[in-house]
XYZ file of C-alpha atoms in Angstrom:
703
model
C 114.198 91.321 101.252
C 116.916 89.604 99.902
C 119.279 92.183 98.607
C 120.707 92.674 102.099
C 121.699 89.114 102.389
C 122.995 88.918 98.885
C 125.021 92.167 99.473
C 126.656 90.788 102.468
C 127.328 87.608 100.632
C 129.137 89.956 97.958
C 131.220 91.400 100.869
C 132.409 88.374 102.271
C 133.740 87.048 98.807
C 135.070 90.536 98.314
C 136.950 89.968 101.485
C 138.286 86.421 101.130
C 139.517 87.686 97.478
C 141.339 90.910 98.710
C 142.376 90.490 102.588
C 144.753 87.057 102.038
C 146.948 88.861 99.204
C 147.170 92.252 100.884
C 148.186 90.649 104.241
C 151.012 88.145 102.566
C 152.627 91.097 100.633
C 152.470 93.529 103.618
C 154.077 90.758 106.396
C 156.108 88.170 104.151
C 156.140 90.157 100.884
C 156.497 87.858 97.967
C 156.974 84.100 98.081
C 160.708 84.663 97.006
C 162.433 87.519 95.562
C 163.199 86.084 92.223
C 164.192 82.553 90.767
C 166.227 80.662 92.709
C 170.263 80.763 92.205
C 172.047 77.661 91.964
C 174.116 78.186 95.055
C 170.635 78.311 96.559
C 169.368 74.952 95.606
C 172.860 73.556 96.299
C 172.392 74.697 99.846
C 168.712 73.822 99.841
C 169.616 70.410 99.050
C 172.732 70.370 101.396
C 169.749 71.310 104.774
C 166.264 71.475 103.356
C 164.748 72.518 106.845
C 165.957 76.151 107.757
C 164.025 79.018 108.935
C 164.101 81.062 105.697
C 162.796 77.656 103.381
C 159.915 76.627 105.785
C 158.855 80.502 105.447
C 159.214 80.407 101.919
C 157.259 77.110 101.722
C 154.275 78.405 103.884
C 153.909 81.572 101.923
C 153.843 79.753 98.640
C 151.071 77.465 100.173
C 149.113 80.208 101.140
C 149.326 81.767 97.663
C 148.269 78.427 96.445
C 144.949 78.238 98.423
C 144.331 81.730 97.525
C 144.572 80.902 93.766
C 142.160 77.748 94.413
C 139.982 80.204 95.890
C 140.244 82.962 93.349
C 139.646 80.389 90.478
C 136.392 78.852 91.924
C 135.039 82.073 92.431
C 136.005 83.059 88.939
C 134.827 79.779 87.529
C 131.232 80.552 89.411
C 131.209 84.088 88.056
C 131.586 83.078 84.657
C 128.935 80.039 84.430
C 126.038 82.506 86.478
C 127.046 84.992 83.565
C 127.068 82.560 81.184
C 123.482 81.294 82.364
C 122.247 84.628 82.657
C 123.444 85.813 78.857
C 121.253 82.594 78.105
C 118.200 83.335 79.497
C 118.591 86.809 78.117
C 119.144 85.938 74.749
C 116.154 82.903 74.572
C 113.550 85.207 76.594
C 110.282 84.787 74.651
C 108.792 87.932 73.443
C 104.916 88.393 72.877
C 103.712 86.584 70.238
C 100.716 87.746 68.188
C 98.680 85.059 70.420
C 100.362 86.676 73.428
C 99.146 90.265 73.564
C 96.546 92.285 74.925
C 94.046 93.902 72.311
C 94.860 97.447 71.897
C 92.141 99.365 73.710
C 93.403 102.595 73.546
C 92.860 102.862 69.898
C 89.361 101.930 69.961
C 88.569 104.507 73.003
C 90.450 107.069 71.015
C 88.599 106.796 68.050
C 85.488 106.841 70.278
C 86.575 109.829 72.733
C 85.193 107.592 75.334
C 86.144 107.563 78.832
C 84.909 104.358 79.913
C 85.431 104.313 83.308
C 82.261 102.477 84.781
C 81.775 101.652 88.565
C 83.742 102.053 91.393
C 84.365 98.563 93.451
C 81.446 97.546 95.896
C 81.305 98.653 99.186
C 83.080 98.326 101.919
C 86.182 97.720 99.672
C 87.890 101.107 98.962
C 88.462 102.511 95.422
C 92.106 102.438 95.858
C 92.796 98.713 97.002
C 94.900 98.333 99.773
C 98.195 96.771 98.930
C 98.487 92.913 98.927
C 100.904 90.500 98.625
C 104.246 93.029 97.911
C 106.784 94.108 100.123
C 106.983 97.643 101.608
C 108.429 98.950 98.381
C 106.736 97.976 95.102
C 108.315 98.512 91.603
C 110.019 97.075 88.951
C 111.970 94.147 89.486
C 114.034 91.434 88.045
C 112.327 88.614 85.633
C 112.082 86.249 88.965
C 110.234 88.437 90.964
C 106.676 88.530 91.242
C 106.575 92.402 90.003
C 107.330 90.629 86.662
C 103.661 92.314 86.611
C 104.910 95.124 86.091
C 102.269 98.313 86.500
C 103.131 102.003 85.428
C 101.265 104.885 84.272
C 101.389 103.329 81.141
C 100.189 100.042 81.572
C 100.355 96.607 82.932
C 101.805 93.189 81.680
C 99.403 90.108 82.427
C 99.915 86.860 80.865
C 99.350 87.068 77.342
C 99.299 90.444 77.287
C 99.812 94.100 77.833
C 97.000 96.536 79.056
C 96.970 100.417 79.059
C 96.103 101.716 82.639
C 93.071 102.960 81.852
C 91.636 99.570 80.393
C 93.181 97.492 83.451
C 90.715 99.684 85.556
C 87.534 99.273 83.497
C 88.813 95.435 83.649
C 88.526 95.929 87.834
C 85.843 97.640 87.337
C 83.738 95.345 85.068
C 84.816 92.356 87.819
C 83.492 94.256 90.348
C 80.343 94.775 88.438
C 79.906 91.027 88.093
C 80.039 90.533 91.993
C 77.752 93.542 92.115
C 75.352 91.624 89.736
C 75.403 88.579 91.786
C 74.737 90.059 95.192
C 71.954 91.591 93.594
C 70.067 88.876 92.296
C 71.151 86.129 95.323
C 67.336 84.834 96.659
C 68.153 83.946 100.554
C 67.765 80.460 101.040
C 67.448 78.110 104.578
C 70.655 78.245 106.388
C 73.221 76.299 105.621
C 71.712 75.152 102.485
C 73.760 73.171 99.949
C 74.745 74.134 96.393
C 76.450 77.192 97.332
C 79.659 76.206 95.349
C 77.716 77.121 91.574
C 78.071 79.084 88.707
C 77.472 82.596 91.027
C 80.128 81.583 92.836
C 82.866 80.662 90.445
C 85.977 82.892 90.646
C 86.921 84.993 87.681
C 89.617 84.139 85.044
C 93.221 84.134 85.568
C 93.791 87.381 83.366
C 91.322 89.144 85.257
C 92.546 88.166 88.749
C 96.174 89.009 87.649
C 94.577 92.487 86.625
C 93.161 92.693 90.043
C 96.151 91.960 91.833
C 98.445 94.357 89.878
C 96.367 96.976 90.410
C 96.230 95.793 94.128
C 99.978 95.396 94.267
C 100.403 99.331 93.399
C 98.317 101.217 95.339
C 98.181 102.355 98.648
C 95.074 102.575 101.195
C 92.877 105.289 101.489
C 92.913 106.976 105.140
C 89.002 105.596 105.398
C 86.648 103.705 103.963
C 84.159 105.290 101.940
C 81.199 103.978 100.392
C 82.526 103.269 96.590
C 79.601 102.995 95.245
C 78.871 106.684 96.144
C 81.779 108.269 95.097
C 81.695 109.315 91.484
C 83.924 107.364 89.065
C 87.358 108.619 88.791
C 88.052 111.264 86.039
C 90.302 111.277 82.934
C 89.860 108.613 80.070
C 92.258 106.710 77.572
C 95.052 108.569 76.094
C 94.206 110.284 72.452
C 95.090 108.148 69.704
C 93.475 109.819 66.922
C 96.577 110.145 65.238
C 96.605 106.793 65.199
C 93.295 105.741 63.677
C 92.715 107.891 60.582
C 89.149 108.862 59.449
C 89.543 107.092 56.505
C 89.912 103.928 58.162
C 93.403 101.570 58.533
C 94.978 98.695 58.495
C 97.022 96.854 61.043
C 99.774 94.415 59.444
C 102.710 92.493 61.250
C 103.287 90.136 63.785
C 101.073 92.118 66.179
C 97.901 92.927 63.871
C 96.014 90.214 65.324
C 96.761 91.071 68.949
C 96.184 94.802 68.322
C 92.682 93.611 66.978
C 91.975 91.785 70.291
C 92.483 94.854 71.955
C 90.650 96.808 70.300
C 87.699 94.483 70.905
C 87.762 94.506 74.378
C 88.364 98.344 74.994
C 85.426 99.082 72.522
C 83.005 96.472 74.465
C 84.123 97.983 77.842
C 83.274 101.388 76.868
C 79.905 99.811 75.699
C 79.181 98.947 79.153
C 78.894 102.775 80.318
C 78.056 104.122 77.029
C 75.122 102.177 75.147
C 75.840 104.075 71.858
C 79.369 102.683 71.648
C 79.167 99.516 69.612
C 81.589 97.307 67.389
C 80.896 95.811 64.521
C 82.716 92.733 63.016
C 82.577 90.109 60.358
C 82.887 86.470 61.175
C 85.859 85.896 59.614
C 87.695 88.549 61.706
C 85.942 87.246 64.831
C 87.394 83.589 63.942
C 90.451 84.830 63.306
C 90.657 86.685 66.597
C 88.984 84.263 69.113
C 89.405 81.147 67.359
C 87.071 78.165 67.482
C 84.846 79.500 70.347
C 84.153 82.864 68.695
C 80.680 81.928 67.691
C 79.451 80.761 71.035
C 81.133 83.602 72.798
C 80.097 86.362 70.071
C 76.500 86.058 70.578
C 76.759 86.500 74.453
C 78.814 89.688 73.999
C 76.750 92.726 74.363
C 77.402 95.977 71.959
C 78.709 93.340 69.817
C 77.335 93.027 66.350
C 78.367 90.102 64.314
C 77.534 90.342 60.213
C 78.267 87.804 57.666
C 80.379 90.061 55.155
C 81.621 93.712 54.514
C 78.470 94.632 52.681
C 76.375 93.896 55.609
C 78.650 95.776 57.744
C 78.745 98.540 55.455
C 74.991 98.916 55.382
C 75.003 99.021 59.211
C 77.660 101.692 59.332
C 75.526 103.959 57.008
C 72.655 103.565 58.802
C 74.648 104.563 62.000
C 75.703 107.613 60.302
C 72.015 108.287 59.109
C 71.151 107.762 62.330
C 73.443 110.106 63.846
C 72.867 112.977 61.070
C 68.579 112.570 61.956
C 68.873 111.448 65.543
C 66.858 113.161 68.204
C 68.991 116.142 69.491
C 67.529 115.907 72.940
C 68.883 112.555 73.153
C 72.367 113.400 72.196
C 72.131 116.430 74.878
C 71.305 113.750 77.317
C 73.997 111.241 76.222
C 77.248 111.556 78.163
C 79.610 114.307 76.652
C 82.796 112.460 76.206
C 80.509 110.296 73.691
C 81.636 111.413 70.088
C 79.858 111.127 66.511
C 81.987 108.250 65.866
C 80.833 105.487 68.117
C 80.640 102.544 65.597
C 83.764 100.511 64.945
C 83.955 98.073 62.400
C 86.545 95.387 62.497
C 87.315 93.878 59.048
C 89.370 90.735 57.984
C 91.491 91.357 54.910
C 89.923 88.671 53.103
C 86.058 90.675 53.804
C 88.087 93.693 51.718
C 88.644 91.248 48.496
C 85.495 91.034 47.408
C 83.677 94.322 48.488
C 83.119 97.711 47.101
C 85.163 99.879 49.577
C 84.049 102.971 48.138
C 80.887 102.379 49.876
C 82.505 103.158 53.287
C 82.800 106.985 52.385
C 79.372 107.969 53.298
C 79.507 106.257 56.685
C 83.270 107.525 57.604
C 82.400 110.950 56.108
C 79.469 111.182 58.842
C 81.850 110.396 61.462
C 79.494 107.472 62.711
C 82.115 104.902 61.929
C 85.517 104.127 61.937
C 87.106 100.758 59.911
C 89.921 98.697 61.091
C 91.097 96.281 58.851
C 93.574 93.204 60.005
C 95.228 93.264 57.066
C 96.069 96.424 54.391
C 93.583 98.597 53.926
C 93.465 99.660 50.117
C 91.871 103.691 50.510
C 93.728 104.409 53.700
C 96.967 103.856 55.760
C 98.165 100.828 57.166
C 100.151 100.464 60.355
C 102.957 98.274 61.039
C 102.469 96.207 64.842
C 104.986 94.688 66.477
C 104.127 92.039 68.920
C 104.870 94.304 72.027
C 101.902 96.559 70.327
C 103.852 99.326 69.292
C 103.074 101.313 65.735
C 105.358 102.093 62.845
C 103.460 104.242 60.350
C 105.409 102.997 56.976
C 105.165 106.446 55.433
C 106.950 108.523 58.305
C 109.851 105.339 59.714
C 111.455 107.954 61.856
C 108.759 108.855 63.771
C 108.047 106.846 66.838
C 104.188 105.646 67.177
C 102.269 105.140 69.907
C 101.878 101.956 71.624
C 98.752 99.798 71.876
C 97.330 96.923 73.858
C 98.028 93.166 72.751
C 96.520 90.158 74.167
C 96.397 86.183 72.946
C 93.530 84.359 72.521
C 93.221 82.928 76.175
C 93.936 86.523 77.951
C 91.043 88.357 75.124
C 88.641 85.384 75.927
C 89.111 85.563 79.813
C 88.579 89.554 79.621
C 85.716 89.296 77.549
C 83.631 86.655 79.955
C 83.247 89.667 82.335
C 81.163 91.568 80.154
C 79.545 88.683 78.639
C 75.889 87.264 78.803
C 75.664 84.149 80.909
C 75.761 81.055 79.621
C 72.170 79.399 79.540
C 71.754 76.719 82.059
C 69.955 73.424 81.104
C 67.041 72.617 82.642
C 67.011 70.794 85.718
C 70.895 70.666 85.549
C 72.097 70.260 88.823
C 74.416 73.029 89.733
C 78.580 72.217 89.369
C 80.266 71.549 92.881
C 83.514 72.916 93.629
C 86.030 72.251 96.058
C 87.456 75.908 95.907
C 86.592 77.074 99.112
C 86.519 74.161 101.073
C 85.823 76.478 104.589
C 82.111 77.301 102.700
C 81.762 73.712 101.036
C 79.047 71.502 102.492
C 81.011 68.481 104.259
C 79.830 65.231 104.966
C 78.923 64.653 108.773
C 81.419 62.308 110.789
C 81.321 61.215 114.154
C 83.122 62.917 116.948
C 86.517 61.080 117.706
C 88.097 63.498 120.437
C 91.236 61.529 120.761
C 92.512 60.991 117.149
C 94.810 63.676 116.361
C 94.381 65.806 119.560
C 97.436 68.276 119.641
C 99.327 68.959 122.651
C 100.080 72.315 123.657
C 104.074 72.265 124.432
C 104.874 72.734 127.735
C 106.475 76.041 127.586
C 103.471 77.697 125.854
C 100.776 75.717 128.221
C 97.983 78.328 128.280
C 98.952 80.783 125.512
C 96.658 80.890 122.340
C 96.850 83.369 119.443
C 93.447 85.025 118.234
C 93.070 85.734 114.523
C 90.372 88.214 113.608
C 89.349 87.938 109.879
C 86.039 89.170 109.945
C 86.554 92.872 109.430
C 90.168 94.117 109.966
C 92.516 91.161 109.619
C 94.545 90.921 112.805
C 96.582 88.482 115.092
C 96.177 89.182 118.693
C 98.910 87.428 121.240
C 96.735 87.132 124.517
C 94.738 90.437 123.159
C 98.064 92.468 122.359
C 97.770 92.615 118.660
C 101.013 91.400 116.669
C 102.746 93.686 114.384
C 103.303 91.662 110.777
C 105.708 93.692 108.759
C 104.968 92.138 105.347
C 101.310 92.716 103.320
C 101.802 89.350 102.293
C 101.792 87.248 105.002
C 99.105 88.893 105.902
C 97.544 87.697 103.256
C 98.867 84.289 103.686
C 96.969 84.187 107.294
C 93.710 85.191 105.869
C 94.101 82.659 102.920
C 94.927 79.765 105.882
C 92.375 80.848 107.990
C 89.693 80.669 105.131
C 91.239 77.011 104.317
C 90.970 75.587 107.404
C 92.136 71.884 105.759
C 95.034 73.782 104.557
C 96.881 74.770 100.929
C 99.692 73.508 99.139
C 102.120 75.716 97.812
C 100.902 75.905 93.879
C 97.577 76.744 95.574
C 99.432 79.670 97.516
C 101.823 81.141 94.843
C 98.441 81.424 92.541
C 96.311 82.972 95.272
C 98.845 85.352 96.632
C 100.319 86.262 93.048
C 97.826 84.896 90.138
C 98.841 84.829 86.687
C 102.975 84.942 87.310
C 105.035 81.590 86.917
C 105.008 79.346 90.208
C 108.852 79.104 89.665
C 109.796 82.246 90.243
C 107.395 82.961 93.054
C 108.735 79.606 95.525
C 111.332 80.990 96.922
C 109.210 84.727 97.718
C 106.780 82.413 99.324
C 108.847 80.299 101.331
C 110.664 83.785 102.547
C 107.711 85.604 103.648
C 105.930 82.020 105.540
C 109.780 81.564 107.144
C 109.560 85.340 108.857
C 105.940 85.344 109.807
C 106.728 81.586 111.466
C 109.694 83.264 113.228
C 107.611 86.812 114.272
C 105.211 84.486 115.763
C 107.800 82.504 117.839
C 109.710 84.910 118.916
C 106.422 87.107 120.303
C 105.007 83.920 121.760
C 106.624 80.756 121.331
C 104.369 79.057 119.557
C 104.443 77.430 116.144
C 100.909 78.027 114.537
C 101.815 77.109 111.005
C 102.101 73.350 110.773
C 103.743 72.203 107.397
C 103.381 68.521 106.714
C 103.545 66.508 103.033
C 103.812 70.182 101.404
C 100.477 71.608 102.991
C 100.255 74.699 105.025
C 97.700 74.813 107.718
C 96.889 76.875 111.011
C 96.913 74.585 114.190
C 93.920 74.792 115.928
C 95.218 73.848 118.848
C 97.478 77.034 119.462
C 94.866 79.847 117.460
C 91.449 80.766 117.461
C 89.660 82.487 114.381
C 86.500 83.875 114.705
C 85.656 82.744 111.070
C 86.041 79.041 112.046
C 82.822 80.175 114.767
C 81.081 81.531 112.508
C 81.535 78.386 110.295
C 80.597 76.474 113.313
C 77.259 78.112 113.552
C 76.599 77.983 110.645
C 77.129 74.394 110.231
C 75.028 73.991 113.891
C 72.239 76.335 112.088
C 71.927 73.920 108.985
C 71.441 70.729 111.305
C 69.181 72.169 114.406
C 66.171 70.579 114.643
C 64.834 72.416 118.049
C 65.714 75.885 119.016
C 66.391 76.939 115.652
C 65.621 80.789 116.178
C 68.513 80.377 118.837
C 71.028 78.823 115.975
C 70.491 81.446 113.673
C 70.663 84.247 116.128
C 74.085 82.495 116.658
C 75.288 82.948 113.064
C 74.147 86.618 113.116
C 76.091 87.234 116.238
C 79.388 85.434 114.633
C 79.314 87.915 111.864
C 80.584 91.381 113.212
C 81.793 92.569 109.899
C 82.747 91.787 106.263
C 85.681 88.938 105.661
C 88.852 91.098 105.510
C 87.389 94.316 105.110
C 88.642 96.811 102.542
C 90.966 93.934 101.224
C 90.757 93.518 97.290
C 92.601 89.868 96.651
C 90.717 88.184 93.790
C 90.796 84.953 95.543
C 88.725 86.155 98.741
C 85.422 87.327 96.251
C 84.258 84.132 96.232
C 84.505 83.389 99.830
C 83.692 86.497 100.939
C 80.216 86.481 99.164
C 79.572 83.031 100.468
C 80.241 84.425 103.882
C 77.910 87.185 103.537
C 75.226 84.797 102.278
C 75.412 82.653 105.130
C 74.552 85.371 107.478
C 71.852 86.813 105.036
C 70.063 83.467 104.835
C 70.056 83.614 108.969
C 68.634 86.873 108.644
C 65.898 85.927 106.527
C 65.306 82.580 108.742
C 64.856 85.064 111.739
C 62.713 87.828 109.980
C 60.364 85.073 108.472
C 60.035 83.157 111.861
C 59.626 86.612 113.863
C 55.703 86.758 115.516
C 55.909 90.643 115.859
C 56.039 92.316 112.170
C 57.979 95.209 113.879
C 60.729 92.860 114.572
C 60.801 91.248 111.014
C 61.253 94.384 109.637
C 63.957 95.264 111.883
C 66.010 91.927 111.268
C 65.147 92.867 107.196
C 66.721 96.542 107.823
C 69.801 94.806 109.463
C 70.138 92.286 106.341
C 70.088 95.304 104.015
C 73.390 96.865 105.867
C 74.928 93.520 105.662
C 73.858 93.777 101.607
C 72.707 97.117 100.590
C 72.483 95.811 96.728
C 70.356 92.314 97.296
C 66.997 92.557 95.577
C 65.235 89.886 97.676
C 65.956 91.606 100.517
C 64.349 95.073 99.561
C 61.661 93.360 98.018
C 60.727 91.573 101.546
C 61.495 94.904 103.486
C 59.283 96.647 100.946
C 56.660 94.020 101.539
C 57.130 94.053 105.424
C 56.553 98.261 105.179
C 53.138 97.786 103.381
C 52.094 95.711 105.575
C 52.532 98.049 108.407
C 50.634 100.418 106.658
C 53.712 102.967 105.629
C 53.519 103.020 102.155
C 55.751 106.042 101.959
C 58.638 104.264 104.046
C 58.196 101.495 100.939
C 58.489 103.915 98.213
C 61.564 105.536 99.499
C 63.424 102.177 100.403
C 62.558 101.693 96.691
C 63.719 104.316 95.677
C 66.984 104.598 97.301
C 67.422 101.156 96.372
C 67.533 102.199 92.416
C 69.422 105.130 93.498
C 72.342 103.158 94.869
C 72.001 100.226 92.034
C 72.374 103.407 89.437
C 75.406 104.927 91.218
C 77.313 101.723 91.069
C 76.590 101.319 87.201
C 73.620 98.739 87.650
C 69.826 99.114 86.179
C 67.149 99.202 88.746
C 65.262 96.215 89.204
C 61.854 96.432 87.196
C 58.954 96.755 89.698
C 58.340 93.224 90.566
C 61.361 92.557 92.199
C 63.267 90.874 89.361
C 66.604 92.086 87.672
C 66.344 93.842 84.589
C 67.621 92.225 81.628
C 68.913 95.067 79.455
C 71.925 94.313 76.961
C 74.450 96.250 78.986
C 72.968 95.015 82.682
C 73.697 90.842 81.957
C 77.279 90.548 82.309
C 79.008 87.488 83.992
C 81.895 85.656 83.980
C 82.270 82.139 83.180
């Protein structure tokens, strides 16, 4: 921590400033009792080197040295104060293009609780703290806690989100990985092409939201299955007073940013409640999302894009009529939190200019629609939105208004990609390559060169070796004894370097540990964490485990043994084995005791964790296919389902094996349990043929 060192430095400076004057005044007194008289000057000229004159000269010299020190400290303090004042004066505030769109407003109109799903197992529903010190909370503008999270909301690059919206973003991101896990089809062990679209990391803004939620939560006492846990209670705070039933307009520098927030929140609500939808004109969508609006708009579920406000009015009227004449039993089956107003209409100000606004009366009177205009609303209230998302009612300027979410275009598009349909893949298109995960990426086979760059153990540490376990609970042990690491960020760095055996530079580490935060404010914290980690290890065993060369950090394989590296070696051997392939596949299975960094919710970990899991699933599937005994094959498939209980292909193979053995009841039970697990996680069960359902609310992915 920096504050003890800063406090010590302040005490030393104060001691240097206060101690010399106190000592001089108490022992010697002032340099002279007053200005010298003429007689004293004549006496000094006649005899300059007396005890009295020497004492006075030394005292004056000491005072001059103290004055130089005091002036230096004063100049330094003034320069610091001036620089701080300049930074505060020029500190950028969020602009309309730097906000998160106000989800609170949309959910309040809908009265919808949009908590969707919990995170996939075996991750806990409340993530383990990662990348922070023991004392989280608020910090200065140069600290990673700039990503401030409180009970009200979270600041991310490009905007501010209410906490409820942030949790829904994290839940939608978890659904992306669950869908990828469900749809994966095992292939030959070690097959190339793993770094394609379905392993691409989520956008930066989504990662920042996940990291902020993880930073300010504590690990639970145990690790329950989150898919089996109910969604947390609660919902978006009520802002019905802000969104009038007669419609409303949004003006001011934050109007567009609030509109993006409303767009994001309503679509997040539609993920859990299919009756929730949003109608928006092309003009309003282009204003909010820019040139990518057309392409992205076609991929968003529960979003209807219309050409004009007249078409939007017809849809709103039909929605109100459907609500009045709809099936009563169907409404009873709908969640109780879904209110009648399940359609939000977003219009641009230009859309209202040539439109008969009286047509909206029937739709809004039926309670099925709420209209929000990005501009002035001629027939209703118009609120002023500032860049931070605070609303002000011009009719009551003395009454503080609510704060809504704000987002710029980049952040809004990042958040929308986790709930958008996948981009169509051109036929015969090769999967894109990626070097994001060198630990699992395909490698060129090189001849072994045992004498090249062969590390040597230091004489004092000969025979000693550290063991780093990252498959399961991350643990660093010295001769089998676990080593206590104080900083959770240091544990995260160890796991990151273990998953990147070729090393990582400073930008890669800072972007992974603290996504979305400025690098210049993180370099010092990274160096402090690394320095303390290396010092802790050196004190415990005398080994330098983390090498630093050319601004790249890597684990020294001569001093540390990593279980993940043994798994990778087994995978590479299985991919190239010609004989004894069954033994090679079994080695992959044996080298995987548990999930990578179990319980951790670091955003950078998801692609590597999923790629590692797929290697093991591939080995299980290959072993089951090669097993001569159908009972052995079924046992292997059941073990693979325990590794990934969401994968459809594994369940299909297991049901086929049960059917071949004549146990049709067990096959039906397996299908039912798989469907039940998918439903509890917020996914639609697979179709009877084993393919994934493709409903509108089930086709989300990230770019």
